[in-house]
XYZ file of C-alpha atoms in Angstrom:
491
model
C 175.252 124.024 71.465
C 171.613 124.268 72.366
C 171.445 122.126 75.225
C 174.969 124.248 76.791
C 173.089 127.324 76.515
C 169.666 126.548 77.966
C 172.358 124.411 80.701
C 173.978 127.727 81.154
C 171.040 129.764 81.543
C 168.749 127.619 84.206
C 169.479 124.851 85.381
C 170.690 125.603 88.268
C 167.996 126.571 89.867
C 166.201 123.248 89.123
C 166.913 119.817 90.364
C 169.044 116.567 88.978
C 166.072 115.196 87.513
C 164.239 118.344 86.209
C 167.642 118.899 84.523
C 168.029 115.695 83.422
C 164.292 115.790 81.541
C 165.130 119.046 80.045
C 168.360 117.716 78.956
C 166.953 115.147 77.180
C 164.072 117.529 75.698
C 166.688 119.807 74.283
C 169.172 117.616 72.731
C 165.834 115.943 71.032
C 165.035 119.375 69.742
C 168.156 119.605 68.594
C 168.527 116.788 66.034
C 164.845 117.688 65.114
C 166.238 121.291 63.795
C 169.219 119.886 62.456
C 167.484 117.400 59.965
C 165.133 120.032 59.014
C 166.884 122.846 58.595
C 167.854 121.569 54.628
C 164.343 120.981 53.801
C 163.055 123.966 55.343
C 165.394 125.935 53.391
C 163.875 124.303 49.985
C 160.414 124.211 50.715
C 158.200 127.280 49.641
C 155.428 126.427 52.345
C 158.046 127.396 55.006
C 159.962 130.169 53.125
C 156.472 131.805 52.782
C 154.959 130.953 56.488
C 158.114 132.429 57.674
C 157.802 135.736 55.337
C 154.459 135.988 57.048
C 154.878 134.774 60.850
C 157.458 137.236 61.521
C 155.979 140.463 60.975
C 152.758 139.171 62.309
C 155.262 138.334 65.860
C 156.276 141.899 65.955
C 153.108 142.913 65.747
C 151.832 140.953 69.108
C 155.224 141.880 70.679
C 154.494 145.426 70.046
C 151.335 145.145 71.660
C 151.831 143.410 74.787
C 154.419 146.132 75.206
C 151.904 148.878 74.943
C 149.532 147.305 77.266
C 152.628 147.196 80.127
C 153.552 150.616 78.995
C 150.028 152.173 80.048
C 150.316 150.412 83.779
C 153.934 151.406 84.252
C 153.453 154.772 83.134
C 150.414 154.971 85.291
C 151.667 153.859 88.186
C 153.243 157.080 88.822
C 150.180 158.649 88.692
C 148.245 156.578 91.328
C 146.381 153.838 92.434
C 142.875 155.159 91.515
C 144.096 155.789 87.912
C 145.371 152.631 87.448
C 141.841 150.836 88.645
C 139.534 153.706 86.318
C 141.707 153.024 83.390
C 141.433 148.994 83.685
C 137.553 149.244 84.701
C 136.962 151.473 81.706
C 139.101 149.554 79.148
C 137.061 146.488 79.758
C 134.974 148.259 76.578
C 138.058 148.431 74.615
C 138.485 144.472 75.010
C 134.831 144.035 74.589
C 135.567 146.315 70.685
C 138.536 144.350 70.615
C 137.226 140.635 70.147
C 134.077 142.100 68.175
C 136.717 143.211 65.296
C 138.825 140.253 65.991
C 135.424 138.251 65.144
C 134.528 140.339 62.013
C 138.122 140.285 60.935
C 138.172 136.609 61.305
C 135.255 136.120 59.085
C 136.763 138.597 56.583
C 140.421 136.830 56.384
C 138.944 133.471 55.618
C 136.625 134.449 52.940
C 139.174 137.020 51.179
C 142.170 134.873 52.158
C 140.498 132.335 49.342
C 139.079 134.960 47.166
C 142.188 136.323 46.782
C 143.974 132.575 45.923
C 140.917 132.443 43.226
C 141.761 135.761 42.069
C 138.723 137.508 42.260
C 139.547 140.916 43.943
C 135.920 141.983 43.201
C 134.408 139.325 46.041
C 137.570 140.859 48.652
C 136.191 144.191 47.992
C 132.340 143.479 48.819
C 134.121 141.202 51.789
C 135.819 143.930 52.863
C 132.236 146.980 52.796
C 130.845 143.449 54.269
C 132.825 143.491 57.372
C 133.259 147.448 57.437
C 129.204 147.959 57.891
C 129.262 145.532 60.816
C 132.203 147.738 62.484
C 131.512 150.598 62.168
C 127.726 150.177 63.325
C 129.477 148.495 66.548
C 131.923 151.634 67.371
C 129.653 154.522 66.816
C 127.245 152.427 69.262
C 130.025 152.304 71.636
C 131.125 155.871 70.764
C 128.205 156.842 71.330
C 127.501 155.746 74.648
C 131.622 157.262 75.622
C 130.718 160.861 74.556
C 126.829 160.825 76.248
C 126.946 158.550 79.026
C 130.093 157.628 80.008
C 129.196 158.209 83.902
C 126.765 154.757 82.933
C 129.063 152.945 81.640
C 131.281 153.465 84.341
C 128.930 152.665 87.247
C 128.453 149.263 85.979
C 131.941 148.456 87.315
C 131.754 150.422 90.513
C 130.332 152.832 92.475
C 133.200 154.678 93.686
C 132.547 158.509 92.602
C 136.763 158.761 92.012
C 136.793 156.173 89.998
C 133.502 157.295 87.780
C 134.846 160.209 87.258
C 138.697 159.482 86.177
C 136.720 156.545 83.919
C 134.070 159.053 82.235
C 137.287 161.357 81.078
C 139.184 158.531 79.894
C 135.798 156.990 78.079
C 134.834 160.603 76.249
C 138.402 161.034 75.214
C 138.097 157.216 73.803
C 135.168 157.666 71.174
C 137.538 158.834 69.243
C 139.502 156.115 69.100
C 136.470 153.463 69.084
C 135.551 154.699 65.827
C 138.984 154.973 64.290
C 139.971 151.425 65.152
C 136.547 150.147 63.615
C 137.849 151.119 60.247
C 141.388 150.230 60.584
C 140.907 146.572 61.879
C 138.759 145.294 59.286
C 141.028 146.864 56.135
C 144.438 145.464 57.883
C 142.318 142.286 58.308
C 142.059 142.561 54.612
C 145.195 143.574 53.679
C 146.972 140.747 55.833
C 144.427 138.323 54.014
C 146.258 138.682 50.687
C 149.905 138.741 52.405
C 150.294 142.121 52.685
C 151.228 141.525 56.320
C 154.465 143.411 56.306
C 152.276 147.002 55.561
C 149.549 145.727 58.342
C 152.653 145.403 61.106
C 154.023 148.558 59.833
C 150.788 150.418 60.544
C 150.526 148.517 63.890
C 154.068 149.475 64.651
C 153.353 152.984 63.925
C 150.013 153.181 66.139
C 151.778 151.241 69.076
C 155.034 153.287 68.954
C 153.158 156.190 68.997
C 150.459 155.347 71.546
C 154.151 154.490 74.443
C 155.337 157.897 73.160
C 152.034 160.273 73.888
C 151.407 158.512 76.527
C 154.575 159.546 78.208
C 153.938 163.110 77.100
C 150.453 163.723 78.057
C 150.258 161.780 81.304
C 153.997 163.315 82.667
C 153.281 166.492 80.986
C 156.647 166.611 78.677
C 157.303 168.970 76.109
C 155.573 171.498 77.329
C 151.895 169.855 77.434
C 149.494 169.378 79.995
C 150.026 166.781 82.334
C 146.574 164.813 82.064
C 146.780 161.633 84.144
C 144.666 158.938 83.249
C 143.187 161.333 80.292
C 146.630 161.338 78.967
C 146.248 157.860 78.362
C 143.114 157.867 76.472
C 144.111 161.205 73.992
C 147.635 159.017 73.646
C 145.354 156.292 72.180
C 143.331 158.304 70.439
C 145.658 160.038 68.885
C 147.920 157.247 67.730
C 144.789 155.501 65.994
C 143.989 158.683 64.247
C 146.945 158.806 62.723
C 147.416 154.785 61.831
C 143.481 155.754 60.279
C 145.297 158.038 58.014
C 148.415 155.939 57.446
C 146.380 153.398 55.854
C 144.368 155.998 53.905
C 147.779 157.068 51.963
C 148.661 153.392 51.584
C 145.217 153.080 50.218
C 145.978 156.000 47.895
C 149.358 153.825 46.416
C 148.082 150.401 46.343
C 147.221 148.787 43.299
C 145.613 145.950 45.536
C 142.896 146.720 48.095
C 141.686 150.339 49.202
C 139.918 151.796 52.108
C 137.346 152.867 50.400
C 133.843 153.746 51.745
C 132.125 153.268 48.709
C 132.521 149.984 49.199
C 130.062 149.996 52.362
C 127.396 150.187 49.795
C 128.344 146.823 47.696
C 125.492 144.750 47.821
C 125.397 140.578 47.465
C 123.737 138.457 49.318
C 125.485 135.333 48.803
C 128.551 137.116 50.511
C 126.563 138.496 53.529
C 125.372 135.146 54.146
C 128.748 133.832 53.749
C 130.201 136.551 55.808
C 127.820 136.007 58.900
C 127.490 131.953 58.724
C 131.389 132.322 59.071
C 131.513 135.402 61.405
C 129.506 134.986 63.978
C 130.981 131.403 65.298
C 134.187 132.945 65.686
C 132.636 135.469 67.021
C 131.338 133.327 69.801
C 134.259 131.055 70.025
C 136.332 134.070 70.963
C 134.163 135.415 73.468
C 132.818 132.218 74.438
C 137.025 131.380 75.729
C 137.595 134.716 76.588
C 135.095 134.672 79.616
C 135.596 131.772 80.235
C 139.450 131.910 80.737
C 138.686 134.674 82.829
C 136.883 132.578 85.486
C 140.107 130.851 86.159
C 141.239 134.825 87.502
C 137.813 134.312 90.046
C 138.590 131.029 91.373
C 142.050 131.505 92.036
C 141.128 135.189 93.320
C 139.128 133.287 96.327
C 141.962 131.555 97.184
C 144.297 134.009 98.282
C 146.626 136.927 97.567
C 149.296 135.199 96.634
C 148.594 132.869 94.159
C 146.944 136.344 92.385
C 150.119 137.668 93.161
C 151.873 134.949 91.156
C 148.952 134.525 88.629
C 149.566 137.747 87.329
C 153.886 137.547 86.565
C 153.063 134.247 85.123
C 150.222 135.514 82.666
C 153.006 138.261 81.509
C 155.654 135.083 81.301
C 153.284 132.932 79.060
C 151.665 135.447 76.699
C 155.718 135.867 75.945
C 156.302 132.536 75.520
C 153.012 131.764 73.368
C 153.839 134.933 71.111
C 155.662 133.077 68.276
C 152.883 129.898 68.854
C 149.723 132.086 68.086
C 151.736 134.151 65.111
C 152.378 130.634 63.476
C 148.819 129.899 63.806
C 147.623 133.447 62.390
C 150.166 133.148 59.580
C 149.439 129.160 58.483
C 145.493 130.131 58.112
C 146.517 133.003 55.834
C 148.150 131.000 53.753
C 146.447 127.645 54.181
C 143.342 130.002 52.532
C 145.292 131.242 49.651
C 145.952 127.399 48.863
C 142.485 125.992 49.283
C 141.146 128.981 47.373
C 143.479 128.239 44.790
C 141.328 124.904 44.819
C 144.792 122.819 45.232
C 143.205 120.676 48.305
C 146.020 118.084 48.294
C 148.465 121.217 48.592
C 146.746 122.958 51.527
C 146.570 119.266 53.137
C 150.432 118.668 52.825
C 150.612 122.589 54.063
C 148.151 121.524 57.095
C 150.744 118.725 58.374
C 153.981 121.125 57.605
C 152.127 123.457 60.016
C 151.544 121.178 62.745
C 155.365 120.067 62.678
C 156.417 124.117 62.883
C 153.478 124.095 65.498
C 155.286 121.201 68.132
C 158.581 122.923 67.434
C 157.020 126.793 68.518
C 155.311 124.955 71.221
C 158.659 123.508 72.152
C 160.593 126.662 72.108
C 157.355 128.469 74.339
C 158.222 126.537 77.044
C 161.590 126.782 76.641
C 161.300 130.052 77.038
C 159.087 130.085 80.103
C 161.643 127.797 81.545
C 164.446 130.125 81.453
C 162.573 133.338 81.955
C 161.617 131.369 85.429
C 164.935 131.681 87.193
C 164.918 135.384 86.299
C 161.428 135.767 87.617
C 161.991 134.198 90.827
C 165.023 136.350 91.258
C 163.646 139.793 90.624
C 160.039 139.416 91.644
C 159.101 141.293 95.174
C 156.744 138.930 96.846
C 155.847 136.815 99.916
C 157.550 133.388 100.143
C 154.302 131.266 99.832
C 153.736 133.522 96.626
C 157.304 132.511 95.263
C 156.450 129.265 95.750
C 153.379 129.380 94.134
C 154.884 131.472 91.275
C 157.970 128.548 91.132
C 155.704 125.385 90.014
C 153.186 127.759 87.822
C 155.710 128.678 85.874
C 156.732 125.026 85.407
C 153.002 123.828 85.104
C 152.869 126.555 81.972
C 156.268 124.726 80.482
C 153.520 122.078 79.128
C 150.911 124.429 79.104
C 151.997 125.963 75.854
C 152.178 123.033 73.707
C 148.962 122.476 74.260
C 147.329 126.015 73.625
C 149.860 126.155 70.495
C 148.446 123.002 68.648
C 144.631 124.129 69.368
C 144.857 127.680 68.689
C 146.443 126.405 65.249
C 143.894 123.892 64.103
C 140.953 125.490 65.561
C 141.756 129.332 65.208
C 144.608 128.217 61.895
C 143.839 125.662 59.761
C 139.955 124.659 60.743
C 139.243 128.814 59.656
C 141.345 128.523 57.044
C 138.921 126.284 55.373
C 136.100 127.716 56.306
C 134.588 125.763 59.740
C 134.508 128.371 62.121
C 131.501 126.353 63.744
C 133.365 123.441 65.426
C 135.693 125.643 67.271
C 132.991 127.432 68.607
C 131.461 124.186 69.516
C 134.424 122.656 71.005
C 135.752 125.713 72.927
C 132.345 126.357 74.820
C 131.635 122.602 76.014
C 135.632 122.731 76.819
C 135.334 125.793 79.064
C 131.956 125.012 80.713
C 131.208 122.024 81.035
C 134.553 120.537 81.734
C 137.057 123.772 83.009
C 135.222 126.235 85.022
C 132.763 123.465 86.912
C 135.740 121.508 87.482
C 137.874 124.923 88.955
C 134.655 125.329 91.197
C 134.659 121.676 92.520
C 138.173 121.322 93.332
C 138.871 125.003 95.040
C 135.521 125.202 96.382
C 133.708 121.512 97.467
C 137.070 119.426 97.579
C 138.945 122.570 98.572
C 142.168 121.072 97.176
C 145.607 122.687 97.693
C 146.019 125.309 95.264
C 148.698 123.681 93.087
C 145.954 121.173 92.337
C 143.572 123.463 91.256
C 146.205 125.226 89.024
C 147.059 122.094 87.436
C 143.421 121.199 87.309
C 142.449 124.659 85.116
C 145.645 123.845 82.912
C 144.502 120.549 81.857
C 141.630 122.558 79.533
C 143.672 122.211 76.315
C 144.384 118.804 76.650
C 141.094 117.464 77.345
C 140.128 118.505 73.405
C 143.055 117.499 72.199
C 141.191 113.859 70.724
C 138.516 115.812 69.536
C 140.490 118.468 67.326
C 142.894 115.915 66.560
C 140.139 113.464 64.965
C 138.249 116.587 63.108
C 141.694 117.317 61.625
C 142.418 114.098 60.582
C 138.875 113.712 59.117
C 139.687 116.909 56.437
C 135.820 117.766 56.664
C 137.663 121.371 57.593
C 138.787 121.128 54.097
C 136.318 123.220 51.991
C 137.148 126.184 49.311
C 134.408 127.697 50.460
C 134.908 130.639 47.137
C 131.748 130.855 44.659
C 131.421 131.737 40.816
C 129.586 133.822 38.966
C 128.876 136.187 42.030
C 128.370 139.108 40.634
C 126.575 137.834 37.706
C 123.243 139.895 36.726
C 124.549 142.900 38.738
């Protein structure tokens, strides 16, 4: 059934051979989910990585979709709002990987604490992580409300552009601030499984966010139509509001609350914790993120077109990587319950049932790439050389996945899980810089290969670690309840 429906779908557009591979791939996949299927069905491990990986896949879907939603919407407006708004937002993905750092360190301490059952330690975690935050946004507030006109002439000098970016960056402090506090206590809240109420309030934010936007940037319903300001009181707005969702499902919850007292709980052996686990993630996720975007300058010197095609395929693969990374964010969740639990042999056994779901999600990526490609090709407006391009990307990113699924989900999953947030870190930045990047600049630049080499060059990154991550997993030095007693002893 499987293998007539991809058949159906694609491969026509491919050749005997391509189809006969993917044949092959398919029908393997096949038995694989057919001799499963009873066991997953029995197993708790799966029943409760699924109960968590699906909300948590909503949740990314929902916010790719608002990202498209702001550069649809304004490209209506104009060219020069579409360039402030991305110039300016470069903070807002600077604020973004600072709380994804602080969250991560928060999740894998309170993720244990809370299989230990010692609420207590989640609550200092959680005024821990909430200091750190909210220092961060009002700095970056801050700077929106006073000096926006600064922070925008770092990116350019183009008067237009300072000046669309300053109103979108005063309008933003709002938001900045909000966010701080709502990242770290859904962070929290999706550490002890309550991921169904973090998605919720993530729905509720990104629903709202596509819906003011429309309003305040086309002017509907009677308000003013803003522009590129539209788009930062939409976001604004929408946060203030998911701020106060979560304060009324503080006010219910018998679990965790978002409460600011707890910004005054004081232990030291949870600070240190909190920042020897922190702050590696911290620079793992910036460290890649840079990185990564290098790849965007090298292939930006070789042309328009292959930018051209660069940028359908990134929208193809974050799509097909979606249920990939949600697997990964839901197995360290859990994998941290177990360990905290101090059942080591249990989160071991969990470890390899996550790497299985892990081959099969990478699998099912590039499946999905595949047969999003014919579609692509059909509906995208661009040059022929850029088609071409856009043809064997697309096909190079059919691999891609599987690797970026199995190292996002021992290094960002399971390795976190247990508490090593240092190898990652380690791993990632000799990956990116001394291997990826150099090697992008050599081939494009002093070989000048054709640019289908130096594609497939960059896309070898995750493979090149794969005997590295592979051998730390297999080592279990990852493997640590990291979860102390007697912390609050004295106090």
């Amino acid at each position: 059934m499987i293998k007539e429906v991809i058949k159906r779908c694609f491969f026509t557009s491919f050749s005997r051979g391509q189809q006969a591979g993917w044949a092959c791939l398919c029908g393997y996949l096949e038995e694989i989910a057919m001799l499963g299927i009873s066991k997953i069905k029995n197993d708790l491990f799966y029943k409760h990585i699924f109960q968590l990986v699906l909300p948590i896949v909503v949740q990314n879907l929902l916010s790719a979709a608002v990202s498209s939603a702001d550069v649809v919407m304004l490209n209506y407006v104009g060219q020069s709002s579409i360039s402030a708004v991305s110039l300016a937002a470069q903070y807002a993905s600077v604020l973004f990987m600072v709380f994804y750092g602080l969250g991560t360190g928060a999740t894998i301490l309170c993720a244990q604490y809370y299989g230990k059952g010692d609420m207590q330690a989640i609550q200092a975690v959680e005024g821990i992580a909430m200091r750190f935050s909210l220092l961060i946004s009002l700095l970056f507030a801050g700077c929106a409300l006073l000096v926006p006109e600064g922070m925008m002439r770092i990116f350019t000098n183009d008067t237009e552009l300072i000046s669309i970016g300053a109103s979108y960056l005063r309008c933003m402090s709002v938001c900045y601030v909000c966010w701080g506090i709502t990242e770290v206590y859904l962070a929290v809240l999706r550490s002890i499984g309550r991921v169904v109420i973090s998605t919720a309030m993530n729905v509720l934010a990104f629903s709202l966010n596509i819906l003011l936007n429309a309003v305040f940037i086309f002017g509907l319903f009677g308000a003013p139509k803003l522009g590129a300001m539209g788009v930062a009181i939409a976001t604004s707005l929408s946060r203030l509001i998911e701020l106060l969702a979560c304060f009324a499902v503080s006010f219910v919850s018998r679990d965790i609350k978002l409460d600011f007292r707890y910004l005054f709980a004081r232990n030291k052996v949870l600070f240190g914790d909190f920042v020897r686990l922190s702050l590696p993630a911290l620079g793992n996720d910036i460290s890649w993120s840079v990185a990564f975007s290098m790849y965007s300058v090298i292939l930006g010197h070789l042309g328009t077109d292959v930018v051209a095609a660069n940028s359908f395929v990134i929208v193809v693969r974050n799509f097909g990587t979606i249920l990939c990374f949600g697997m990964a964010s839901a197995g360290g969740i859990l994998l941290g319950n177990i360990i905290g639990e101090n059942k080591l042999e249990d989160a071991e056994q969990g470890a390899k049932k996550l790497m299985k779901l892990t081959v099969l999600t990478g699998a099912i990526g590039g499946v999905i790439i595949l047969a999003a490609t014919p579609f692509v090709l059909k509906y995208a407006s661009l040059s022929e050389q850029a088609m071409h391009y856009l043809k064997y990307m697309l096909l190079i990113n059919t691999y891609y996945v599987m690797g970026a699924a199995i190292n996002t989900t021992l290094i960002a999953g399971v390795f976190r899980a247990g508490g090593d947030s240092r190898f990652g870190f380690i791993c990632d930045t000799i990956d990116m810089w001394v291997y990826a990047v150099p090697l992008g600049f050599l081939a494009a630049f002093v070989l000048k290969l054709p640019v289908m080499w130096v594609y497939f060059l960059l896309c070898t990154d995750e493979f090149v670690k794969w005997p590295w991550v592979i051998r730390h997993y297999r080592s279990r030095k990852w493997l640590n309840n990291i979860t102390r007693d007697d912390l609050f002893a004295g106090q």
